mmCIF file of C-alpha atoms and ligand atoms in Angstrom:
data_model
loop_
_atom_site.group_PDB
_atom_site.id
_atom_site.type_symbol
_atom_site.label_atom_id
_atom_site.label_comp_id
_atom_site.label_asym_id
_atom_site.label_seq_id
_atom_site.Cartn_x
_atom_site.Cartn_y
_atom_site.Cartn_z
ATOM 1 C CA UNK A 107 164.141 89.601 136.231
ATOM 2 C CA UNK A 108 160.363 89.075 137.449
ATOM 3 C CA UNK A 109 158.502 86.783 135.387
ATOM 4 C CA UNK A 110 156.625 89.876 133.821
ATOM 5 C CA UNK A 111 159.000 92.134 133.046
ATOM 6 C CA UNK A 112 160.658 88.601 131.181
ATOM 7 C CA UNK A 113 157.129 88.406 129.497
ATOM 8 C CA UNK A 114 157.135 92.529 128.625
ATOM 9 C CA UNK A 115 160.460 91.977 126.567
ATOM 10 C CA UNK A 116 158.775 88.529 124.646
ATOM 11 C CA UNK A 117 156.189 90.601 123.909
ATOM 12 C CA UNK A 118 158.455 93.353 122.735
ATOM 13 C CA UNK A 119 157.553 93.179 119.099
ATOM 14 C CA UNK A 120 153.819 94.060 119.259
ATOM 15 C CA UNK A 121 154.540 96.704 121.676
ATOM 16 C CA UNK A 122 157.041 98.176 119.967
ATOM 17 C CA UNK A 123 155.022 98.620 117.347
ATOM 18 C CA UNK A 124 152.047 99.616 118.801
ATOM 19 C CA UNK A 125 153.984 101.891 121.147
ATOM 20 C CA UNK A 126 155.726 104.326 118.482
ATOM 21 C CA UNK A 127 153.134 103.935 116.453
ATOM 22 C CA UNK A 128 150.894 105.958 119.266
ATOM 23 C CA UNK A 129 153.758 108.080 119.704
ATOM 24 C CA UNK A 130 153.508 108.668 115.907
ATOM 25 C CA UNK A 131 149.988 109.835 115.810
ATOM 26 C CA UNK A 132 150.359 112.353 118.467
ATOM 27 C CA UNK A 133 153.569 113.805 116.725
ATOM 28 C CA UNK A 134 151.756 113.659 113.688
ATOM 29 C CA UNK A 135 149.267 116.383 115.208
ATOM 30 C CA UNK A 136 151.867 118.836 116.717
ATOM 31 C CA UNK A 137 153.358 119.223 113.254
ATOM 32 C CA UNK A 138 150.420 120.692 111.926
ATOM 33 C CA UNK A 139 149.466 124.139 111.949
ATOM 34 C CA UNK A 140 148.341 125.120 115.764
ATOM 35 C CA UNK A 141 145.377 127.923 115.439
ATOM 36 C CA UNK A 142 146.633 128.420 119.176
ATOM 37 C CA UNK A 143 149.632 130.861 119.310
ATOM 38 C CA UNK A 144 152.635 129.967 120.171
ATOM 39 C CA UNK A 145 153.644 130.337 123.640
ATOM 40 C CA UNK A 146 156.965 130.925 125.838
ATOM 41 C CA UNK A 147 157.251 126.994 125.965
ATOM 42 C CA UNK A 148 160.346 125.365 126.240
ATOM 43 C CA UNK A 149 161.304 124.424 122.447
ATOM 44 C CA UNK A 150 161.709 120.586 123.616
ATOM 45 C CA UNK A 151 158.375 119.888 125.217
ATOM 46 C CA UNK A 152 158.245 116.786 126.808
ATOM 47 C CA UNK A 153 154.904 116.222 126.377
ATOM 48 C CA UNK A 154 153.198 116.707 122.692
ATOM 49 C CA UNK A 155 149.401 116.686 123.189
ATOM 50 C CA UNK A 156 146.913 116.281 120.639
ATOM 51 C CA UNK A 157 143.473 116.673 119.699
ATOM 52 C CA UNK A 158 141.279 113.567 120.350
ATOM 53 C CA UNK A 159 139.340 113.698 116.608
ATOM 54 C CA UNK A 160 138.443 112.352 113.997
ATOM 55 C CA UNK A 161 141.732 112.512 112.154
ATOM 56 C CA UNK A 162 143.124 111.084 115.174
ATOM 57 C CA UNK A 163 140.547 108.182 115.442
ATOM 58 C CA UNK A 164 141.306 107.761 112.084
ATOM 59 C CA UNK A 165 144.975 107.066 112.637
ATOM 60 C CA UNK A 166 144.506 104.973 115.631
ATOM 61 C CA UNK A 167 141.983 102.272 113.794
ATOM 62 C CA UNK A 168 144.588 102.234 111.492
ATOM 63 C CA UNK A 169 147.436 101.231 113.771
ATOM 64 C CA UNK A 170 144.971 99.107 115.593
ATOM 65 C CA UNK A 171 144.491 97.206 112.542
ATOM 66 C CA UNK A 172 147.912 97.420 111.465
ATOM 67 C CA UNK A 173 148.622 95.319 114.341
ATOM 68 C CA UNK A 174 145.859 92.425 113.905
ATOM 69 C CA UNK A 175 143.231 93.384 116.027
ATOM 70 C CA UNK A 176 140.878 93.356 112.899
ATOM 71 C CA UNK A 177 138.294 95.906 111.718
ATOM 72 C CA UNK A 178 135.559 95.801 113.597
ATOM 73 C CA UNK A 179 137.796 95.176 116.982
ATOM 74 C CA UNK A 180 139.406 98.321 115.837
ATOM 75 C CA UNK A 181 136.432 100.645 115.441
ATOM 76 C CA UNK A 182 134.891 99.163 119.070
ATOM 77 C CA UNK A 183 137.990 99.668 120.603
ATOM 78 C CA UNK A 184 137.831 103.473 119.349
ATOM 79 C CA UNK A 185 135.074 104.503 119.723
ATOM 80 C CA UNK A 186 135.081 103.402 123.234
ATOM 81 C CA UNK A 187 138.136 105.153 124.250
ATOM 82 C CA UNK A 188 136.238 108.697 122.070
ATOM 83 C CA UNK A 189 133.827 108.033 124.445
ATOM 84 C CA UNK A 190 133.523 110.998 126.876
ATOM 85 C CA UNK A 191 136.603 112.627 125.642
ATOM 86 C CA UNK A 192 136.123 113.936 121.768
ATOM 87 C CA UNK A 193 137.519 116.896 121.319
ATOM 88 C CA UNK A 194 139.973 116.623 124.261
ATOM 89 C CA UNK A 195 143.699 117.077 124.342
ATOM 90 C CA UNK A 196 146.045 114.181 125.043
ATOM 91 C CA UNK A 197 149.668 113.226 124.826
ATOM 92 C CA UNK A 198 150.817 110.167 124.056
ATOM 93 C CA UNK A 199 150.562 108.483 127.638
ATOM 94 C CA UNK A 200 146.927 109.221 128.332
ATOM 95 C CA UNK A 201 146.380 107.676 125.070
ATOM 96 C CA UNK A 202 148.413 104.445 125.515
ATOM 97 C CA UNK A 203 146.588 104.123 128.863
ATOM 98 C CA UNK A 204 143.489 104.430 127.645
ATOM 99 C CA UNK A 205 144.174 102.498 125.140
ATOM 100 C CA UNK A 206 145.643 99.741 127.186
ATOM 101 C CA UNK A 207 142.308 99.875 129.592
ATOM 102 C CA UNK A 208 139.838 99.102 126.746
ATOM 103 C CA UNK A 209 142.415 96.163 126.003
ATOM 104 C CA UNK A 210 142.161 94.932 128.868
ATOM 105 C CA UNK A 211 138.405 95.118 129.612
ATOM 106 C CA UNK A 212 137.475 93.371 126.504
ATOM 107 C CA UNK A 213 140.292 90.712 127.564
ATOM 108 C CA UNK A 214 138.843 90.071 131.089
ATOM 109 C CA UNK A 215 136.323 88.088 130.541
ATOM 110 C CA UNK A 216 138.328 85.422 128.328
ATOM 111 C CA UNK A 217 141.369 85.178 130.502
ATOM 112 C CA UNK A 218 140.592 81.707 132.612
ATOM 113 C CA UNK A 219 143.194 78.573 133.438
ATOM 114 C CA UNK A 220 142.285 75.767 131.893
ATOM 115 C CA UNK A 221 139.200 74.309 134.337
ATOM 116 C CA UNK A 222 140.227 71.288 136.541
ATOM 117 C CA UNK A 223 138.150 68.591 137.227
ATOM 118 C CA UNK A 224 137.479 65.777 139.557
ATOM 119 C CA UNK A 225 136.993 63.813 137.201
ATOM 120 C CA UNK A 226 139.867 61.207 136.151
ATOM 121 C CA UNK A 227 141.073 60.644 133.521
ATOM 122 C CA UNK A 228 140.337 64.573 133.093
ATOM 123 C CA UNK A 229 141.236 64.274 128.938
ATOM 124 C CA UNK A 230 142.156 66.992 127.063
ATOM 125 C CA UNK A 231 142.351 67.171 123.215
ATOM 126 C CA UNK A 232 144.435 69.667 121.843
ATOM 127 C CA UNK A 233 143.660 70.717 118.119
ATOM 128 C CA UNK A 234 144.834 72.962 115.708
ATOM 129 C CA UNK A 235 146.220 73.329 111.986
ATOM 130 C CA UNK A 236 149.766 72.207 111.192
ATOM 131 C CA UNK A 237 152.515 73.786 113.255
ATOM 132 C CA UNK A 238 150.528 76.340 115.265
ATOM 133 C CA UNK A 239 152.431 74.602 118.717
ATOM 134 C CA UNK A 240 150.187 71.472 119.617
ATOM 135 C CA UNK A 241 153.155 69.567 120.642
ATOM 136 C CA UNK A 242 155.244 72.043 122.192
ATOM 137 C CA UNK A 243 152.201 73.190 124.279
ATOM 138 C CA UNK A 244 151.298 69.815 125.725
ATOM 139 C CA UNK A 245 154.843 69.422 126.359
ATOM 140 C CA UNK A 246 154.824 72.934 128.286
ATOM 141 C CA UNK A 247 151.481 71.540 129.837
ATOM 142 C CA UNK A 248 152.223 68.293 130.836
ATOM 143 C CA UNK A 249 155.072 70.254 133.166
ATOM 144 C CA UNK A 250 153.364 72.301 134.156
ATOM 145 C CA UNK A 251 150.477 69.891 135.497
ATOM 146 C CA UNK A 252 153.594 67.514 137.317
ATOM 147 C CA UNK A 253 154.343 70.542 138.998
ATOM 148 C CA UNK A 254 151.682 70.787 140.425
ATOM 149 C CA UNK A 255 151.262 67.306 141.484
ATOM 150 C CA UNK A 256 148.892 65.648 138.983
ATOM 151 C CA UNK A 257 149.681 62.467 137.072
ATOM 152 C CA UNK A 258 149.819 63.073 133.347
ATOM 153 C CA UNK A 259 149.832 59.778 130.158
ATOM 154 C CA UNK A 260 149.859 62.129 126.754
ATOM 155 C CA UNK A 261 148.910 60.451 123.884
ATOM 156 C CA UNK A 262 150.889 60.542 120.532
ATOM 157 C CA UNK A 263 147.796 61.039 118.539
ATOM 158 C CA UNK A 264 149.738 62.863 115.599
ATOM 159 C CA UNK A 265 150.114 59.388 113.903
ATOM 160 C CA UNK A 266 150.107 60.739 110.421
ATOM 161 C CA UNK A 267 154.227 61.490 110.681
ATOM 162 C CA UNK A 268 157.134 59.606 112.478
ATOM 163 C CA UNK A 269 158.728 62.770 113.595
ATOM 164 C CA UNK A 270 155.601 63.982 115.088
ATOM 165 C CA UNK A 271 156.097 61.023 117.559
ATOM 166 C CA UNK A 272 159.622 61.527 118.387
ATOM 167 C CA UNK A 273 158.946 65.268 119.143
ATOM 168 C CA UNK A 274 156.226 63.971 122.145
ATOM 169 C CA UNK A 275 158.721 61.408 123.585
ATOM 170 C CA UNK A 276 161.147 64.033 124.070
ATOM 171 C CA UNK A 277 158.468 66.501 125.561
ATOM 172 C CA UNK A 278 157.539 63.418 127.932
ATOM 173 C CA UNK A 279 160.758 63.044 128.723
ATOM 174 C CA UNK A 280 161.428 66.687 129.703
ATOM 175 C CA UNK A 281 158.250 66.918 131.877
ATOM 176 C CA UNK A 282 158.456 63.176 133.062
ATOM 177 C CA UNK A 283 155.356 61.822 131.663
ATOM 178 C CA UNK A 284 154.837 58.594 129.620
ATOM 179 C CA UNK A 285 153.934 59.164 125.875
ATOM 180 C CA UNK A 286 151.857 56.752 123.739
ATOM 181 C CA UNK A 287 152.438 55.906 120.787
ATOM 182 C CA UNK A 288 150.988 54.118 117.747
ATOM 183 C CA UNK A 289 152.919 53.360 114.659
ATOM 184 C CA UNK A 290 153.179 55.491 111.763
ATOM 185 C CA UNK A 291 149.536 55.936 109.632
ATOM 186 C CA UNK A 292 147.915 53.544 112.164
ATOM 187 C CA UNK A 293 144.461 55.003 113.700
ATOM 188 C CA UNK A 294 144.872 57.467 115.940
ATOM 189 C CA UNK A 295 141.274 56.740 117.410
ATOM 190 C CA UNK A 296 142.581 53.289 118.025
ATOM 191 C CA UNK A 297 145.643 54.982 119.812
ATOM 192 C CA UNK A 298 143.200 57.329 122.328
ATOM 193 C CA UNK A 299 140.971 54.225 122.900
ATOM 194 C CA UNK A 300 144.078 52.431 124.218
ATOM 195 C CA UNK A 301 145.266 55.135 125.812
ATOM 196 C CA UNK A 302 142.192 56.068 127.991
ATOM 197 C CA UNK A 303 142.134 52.584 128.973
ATOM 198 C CA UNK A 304 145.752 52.897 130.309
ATOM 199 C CA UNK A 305 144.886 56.244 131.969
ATOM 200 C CA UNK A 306 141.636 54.476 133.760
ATOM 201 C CA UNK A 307 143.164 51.088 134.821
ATOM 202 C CA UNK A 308 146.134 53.587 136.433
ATOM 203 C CA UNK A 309 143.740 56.487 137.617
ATOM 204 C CA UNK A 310 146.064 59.265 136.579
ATOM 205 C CA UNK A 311 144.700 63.051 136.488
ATOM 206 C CA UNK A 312 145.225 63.940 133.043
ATOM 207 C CA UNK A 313 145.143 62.482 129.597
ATOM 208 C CA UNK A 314 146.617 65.242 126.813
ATOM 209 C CA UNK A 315 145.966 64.154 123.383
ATOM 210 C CA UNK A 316 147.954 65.335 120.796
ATOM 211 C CA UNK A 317 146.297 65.277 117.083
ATOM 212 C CA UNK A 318 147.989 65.770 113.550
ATOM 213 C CA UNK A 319 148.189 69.259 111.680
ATOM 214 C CA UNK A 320 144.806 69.764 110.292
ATOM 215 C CA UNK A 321 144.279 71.620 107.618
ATOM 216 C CA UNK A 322 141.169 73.567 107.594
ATOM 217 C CA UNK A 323 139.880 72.149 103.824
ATOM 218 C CA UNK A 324 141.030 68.229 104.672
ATOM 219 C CA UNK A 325 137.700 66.782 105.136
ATOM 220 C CA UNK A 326 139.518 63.633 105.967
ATOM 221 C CA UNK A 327 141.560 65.098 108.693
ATOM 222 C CA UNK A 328 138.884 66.743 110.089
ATOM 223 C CA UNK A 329 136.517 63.343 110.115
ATOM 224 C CA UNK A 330 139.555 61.903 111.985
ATOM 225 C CA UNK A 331 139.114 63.652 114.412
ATOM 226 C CA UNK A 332 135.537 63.443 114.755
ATOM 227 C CA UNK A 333 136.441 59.981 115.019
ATOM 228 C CA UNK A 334 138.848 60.164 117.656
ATOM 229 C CA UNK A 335 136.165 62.561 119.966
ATOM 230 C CA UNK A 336 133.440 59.347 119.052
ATOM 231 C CA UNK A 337 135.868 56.576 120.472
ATOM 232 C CA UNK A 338 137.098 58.677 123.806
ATOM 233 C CA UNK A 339 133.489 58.599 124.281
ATOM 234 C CA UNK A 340 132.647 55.008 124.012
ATOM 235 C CA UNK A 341 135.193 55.125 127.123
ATOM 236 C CA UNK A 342 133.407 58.415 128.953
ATOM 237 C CA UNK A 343 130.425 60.023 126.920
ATOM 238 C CA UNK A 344 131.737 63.450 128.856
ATOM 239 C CA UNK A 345 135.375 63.118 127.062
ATOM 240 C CA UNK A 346 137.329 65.531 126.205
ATOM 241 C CA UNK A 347 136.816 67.698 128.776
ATOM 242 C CA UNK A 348 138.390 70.216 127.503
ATOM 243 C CA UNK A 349 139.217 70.681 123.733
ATOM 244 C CA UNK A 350 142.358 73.082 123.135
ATOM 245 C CA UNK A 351 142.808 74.805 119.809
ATOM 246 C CA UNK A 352 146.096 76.304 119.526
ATOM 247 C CA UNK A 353 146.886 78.720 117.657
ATOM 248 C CA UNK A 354 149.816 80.679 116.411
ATOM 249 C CA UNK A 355 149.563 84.588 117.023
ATOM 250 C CA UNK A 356 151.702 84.795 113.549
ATOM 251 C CA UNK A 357 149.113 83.890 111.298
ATOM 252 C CA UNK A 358 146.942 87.057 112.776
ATOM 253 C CA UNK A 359 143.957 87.264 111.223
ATOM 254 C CA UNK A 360 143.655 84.090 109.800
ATOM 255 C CA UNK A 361 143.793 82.478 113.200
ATOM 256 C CA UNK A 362 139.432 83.764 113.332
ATOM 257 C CA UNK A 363 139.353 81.700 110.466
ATOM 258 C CA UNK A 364 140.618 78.646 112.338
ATOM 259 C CA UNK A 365 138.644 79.707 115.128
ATOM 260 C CA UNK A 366 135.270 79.114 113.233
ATOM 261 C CA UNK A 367 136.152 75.869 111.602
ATOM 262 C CA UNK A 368 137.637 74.138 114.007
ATOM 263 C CA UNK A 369 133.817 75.361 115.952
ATOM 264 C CA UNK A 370 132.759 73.025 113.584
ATOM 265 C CA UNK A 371 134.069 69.575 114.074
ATOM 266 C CA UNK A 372 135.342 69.889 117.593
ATOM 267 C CA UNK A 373 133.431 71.459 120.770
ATOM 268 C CA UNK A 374 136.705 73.967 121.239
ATOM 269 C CA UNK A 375 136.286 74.831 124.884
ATOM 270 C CA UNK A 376 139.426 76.898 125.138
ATOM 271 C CA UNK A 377 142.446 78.415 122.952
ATOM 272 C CA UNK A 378 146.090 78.610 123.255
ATOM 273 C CA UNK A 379 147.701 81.458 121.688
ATOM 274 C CA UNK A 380 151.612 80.656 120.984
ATOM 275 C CA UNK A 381 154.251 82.208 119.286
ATOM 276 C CA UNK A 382 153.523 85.892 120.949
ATOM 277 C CA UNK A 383 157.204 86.018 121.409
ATOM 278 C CA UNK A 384 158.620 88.331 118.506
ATOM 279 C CA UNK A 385 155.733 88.944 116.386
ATOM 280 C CA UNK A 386 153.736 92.130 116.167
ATOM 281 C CA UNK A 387 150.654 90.225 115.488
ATOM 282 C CA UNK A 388 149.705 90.319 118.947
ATOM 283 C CA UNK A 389 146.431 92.215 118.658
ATOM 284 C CA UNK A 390 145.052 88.997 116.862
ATOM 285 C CA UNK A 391 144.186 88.005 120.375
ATOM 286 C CA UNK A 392 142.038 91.231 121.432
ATOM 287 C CA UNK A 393 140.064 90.461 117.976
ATOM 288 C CA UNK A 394 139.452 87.016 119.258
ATOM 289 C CA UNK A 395 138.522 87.650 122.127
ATOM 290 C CA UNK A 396 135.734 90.361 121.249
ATOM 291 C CA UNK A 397 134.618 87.873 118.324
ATOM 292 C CA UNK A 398 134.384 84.377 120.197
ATOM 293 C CA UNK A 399 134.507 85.315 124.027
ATOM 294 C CA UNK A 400 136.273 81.442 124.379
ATOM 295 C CA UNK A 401 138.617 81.360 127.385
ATOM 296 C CA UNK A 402 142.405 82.031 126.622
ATOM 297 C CA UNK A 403 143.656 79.558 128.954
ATOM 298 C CA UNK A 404 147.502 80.324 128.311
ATOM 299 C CA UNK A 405 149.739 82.019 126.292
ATOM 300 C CA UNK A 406 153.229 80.504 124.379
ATOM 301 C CA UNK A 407 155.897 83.033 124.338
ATOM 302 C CA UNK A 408 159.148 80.814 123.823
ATOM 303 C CA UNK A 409 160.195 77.371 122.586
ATOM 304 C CA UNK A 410 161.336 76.122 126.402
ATOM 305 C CA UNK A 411 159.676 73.877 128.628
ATOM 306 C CA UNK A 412 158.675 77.209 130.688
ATOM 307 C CA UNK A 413 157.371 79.253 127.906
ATOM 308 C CA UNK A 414 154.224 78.896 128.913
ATOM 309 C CA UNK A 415 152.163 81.641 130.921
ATOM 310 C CA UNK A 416 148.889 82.066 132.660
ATOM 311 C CA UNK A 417 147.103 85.325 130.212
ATOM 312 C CA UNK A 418 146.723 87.905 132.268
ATOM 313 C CA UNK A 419 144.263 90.857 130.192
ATOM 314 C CA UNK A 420 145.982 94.055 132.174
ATOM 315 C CA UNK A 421 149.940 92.471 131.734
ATOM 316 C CA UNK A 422 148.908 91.654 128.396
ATOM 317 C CA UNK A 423 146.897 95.157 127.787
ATOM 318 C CA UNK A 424 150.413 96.762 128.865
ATOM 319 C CA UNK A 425 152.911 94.982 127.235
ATOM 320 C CA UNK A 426 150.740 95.201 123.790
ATOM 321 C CA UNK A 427 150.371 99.290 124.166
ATOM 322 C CA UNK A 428 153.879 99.366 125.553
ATOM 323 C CA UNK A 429 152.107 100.798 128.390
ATOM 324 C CA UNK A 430 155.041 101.257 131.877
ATOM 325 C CA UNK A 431 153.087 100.000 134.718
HETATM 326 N N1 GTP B 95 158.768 81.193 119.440
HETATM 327 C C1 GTP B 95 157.881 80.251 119.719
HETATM 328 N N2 GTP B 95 157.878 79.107 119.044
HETATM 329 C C2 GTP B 95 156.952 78.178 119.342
HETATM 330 C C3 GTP B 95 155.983 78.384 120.358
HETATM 331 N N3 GTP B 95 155.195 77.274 120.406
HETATM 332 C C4 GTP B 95 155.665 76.430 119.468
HETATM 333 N N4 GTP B 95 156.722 76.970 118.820
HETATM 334 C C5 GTP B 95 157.525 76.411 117.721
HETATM 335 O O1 GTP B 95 156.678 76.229 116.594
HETATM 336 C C6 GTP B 95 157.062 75.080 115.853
HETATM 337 C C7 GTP B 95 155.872 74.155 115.668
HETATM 338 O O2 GTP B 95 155.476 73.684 116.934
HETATM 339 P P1 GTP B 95 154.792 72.268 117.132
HETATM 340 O O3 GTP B 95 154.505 72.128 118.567
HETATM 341 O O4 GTP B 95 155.577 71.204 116.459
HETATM 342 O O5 GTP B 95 153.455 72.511 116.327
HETATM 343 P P2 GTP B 95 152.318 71.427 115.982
HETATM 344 O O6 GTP B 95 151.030 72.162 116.004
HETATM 345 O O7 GTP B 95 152.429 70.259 116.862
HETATM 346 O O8 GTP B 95 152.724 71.075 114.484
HETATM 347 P P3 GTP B 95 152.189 69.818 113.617
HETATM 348 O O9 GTP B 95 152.301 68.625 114.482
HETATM 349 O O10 GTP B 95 153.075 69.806 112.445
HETATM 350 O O11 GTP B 95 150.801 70.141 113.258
HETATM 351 C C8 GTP B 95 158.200 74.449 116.636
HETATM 352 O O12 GTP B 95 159.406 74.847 116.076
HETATM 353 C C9 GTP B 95 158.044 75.037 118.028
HETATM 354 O O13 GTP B 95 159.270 75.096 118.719
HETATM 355 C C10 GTP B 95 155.995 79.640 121.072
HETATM 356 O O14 GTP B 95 155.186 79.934 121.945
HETATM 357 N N5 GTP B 95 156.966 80.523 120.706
HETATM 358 MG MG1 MG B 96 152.598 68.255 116.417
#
């Protein structure tokens, strides 16, 4: 199975839904009275057609938002696609296509790898609230990075529970990195001090930072790690290079919410989405995208060391409209 046909059937859930829900909307219209008269068609039409208006922009904002992309998202997104083509007739296909290119354009300009620098350590602090895949995704990071050749130290910086630190050594284990660790409760800016001074005195490529589940309304948390960006910088005043916030596709809308706060107290330079695998939340990401414009530097779709995948706007346009390509 190619890698995106693997990623179309992770995806399945959003597209599902999306997909019949299109194929709803244009049923929908053929049920109602025609004013045309009927014709000698075929009783089983393949194709139902429909009228592109307002009804029917109704209907699709409505599935739009049913499936996260948010209000105003929604409304762009439609009135785009009206653009040029009120009034017209369309079946289902034309609609998913069109649908699926307005998807993708707003996705475009947000789909970028995480930047690589010269610059070593290159350190990366990955951010997020509690469970949305911080761990997993440096683990799927750190592999991916070995892979392809760089020298990775990740940082246990998730000091605030034991199990937190037992997750990482595993991960470093799978991808063959060394994980740092401080004991349980101890400062975790005392940890990423220590730990760039490891990853200078060895010149390795990459430093990933893990940090603990912040809530959003923790103050404490949140001056933590404030705390931990001051002390990388004592080290390098340009650390973190890149800030991560990850975020998990099944909170949906709440996940602009994050977005914002976490603005706040961290210069978030790029997002993670994870957890696109069997939810129907997908959309969230189109909303985020038109919202912020921050880079989506990769995408989670599994629990494996592999689960990890570049975001591509038109694979990801397709599999959300459950668009054949
Ligand atoms: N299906 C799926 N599960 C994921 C994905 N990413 C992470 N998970 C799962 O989500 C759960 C939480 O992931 P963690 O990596 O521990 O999340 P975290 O942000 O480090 O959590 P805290 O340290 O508690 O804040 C785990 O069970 C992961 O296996 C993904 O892309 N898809
Ligand atoms: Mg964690």
């Amino acid at each position: 199975m190619s890698f995106f046909s693997k990623l179309r059937k992770k995806l399945l859930k959003s597209s599902s839904r999306l997909g019949e829900g299109l194929e709803a909307i244009v049923d929908e219209g053929e049920s109602q009275p025609s004013d045309t008269p009927a014709t000698s068609t075929p009783p089983q039409q393949p194709h139902h057609k429909r009228v592109l208006d307002d009804a029917m922009l109704e209907s699709l904002e409505e599935l739009l938002i049913s499936a996260d992309m948010g209000v105003d998202t929604a409304l762009r997104v439609t009135a785009n696609m009206a653009e040029g083509r009120f009034g017209k007739k369309m079946d289902a296909n034309e609609i998913r296509r069109l649908l699926a290119d307005e998807i993708a354009r707003i996705m475009e300009p947000v789909a970028k790898p995480m930047p690589l620098y010269s610059k070593r350590p290159q350190v990366v602090l990955v951010v997020g609230v509690n469970g949305s895949g911080k761990t997993t995704t440096i683990g799927k990071l750190a592999s991916q990075f070995v892979d392809a050749g760089k020298s990775v130290i990740i940082a246990a910086g998730d000091t605030f529970r034991a199990a937190a630190v037992e997750q990482l050594q595993v991960w470093g284990e799978r991808a063959g990195v060394p994980v740092m660790t401080a004991p349980e409760g101890s400062d975790p800016a005392s940890l990423a001090f220590d730990a760039m001074t490891r990853a200078e005195a060895e010149g390795v490529d990459l430093l990933l930072i893990d940090t603990a589940g912040r809530l959003q309304n923790r103050a404490d948390l949140m001056e933590e790690l404030a705390k931990i960006v001051r002390v990388i910088r004592k080290k390098d005043e340009t650390a973190p290079h890149n800030t991560l916030l990850v975020l998990d596709a099944t909170t949906g809308q709440n996940a602009l919410n994050q977005v914002e706060i976490f603005q706040q107290v961290a210069d978030v330079t790029g997002l993670v989405m994870t957890k696109l695998d069997g939810t129907a939340k997908g959309g969230v990401l189109v909303a985020l995208a038109d919202r912020f414009g921050l880079p989506i530097h990769a995408i989670g779709v599994g629990e494996q060391i592999d689960d990890l995948a570049p975001f591509d706007p038109r694979e990801f346009a397709a599999a959300l409209t459950g668009l054949e390509t």
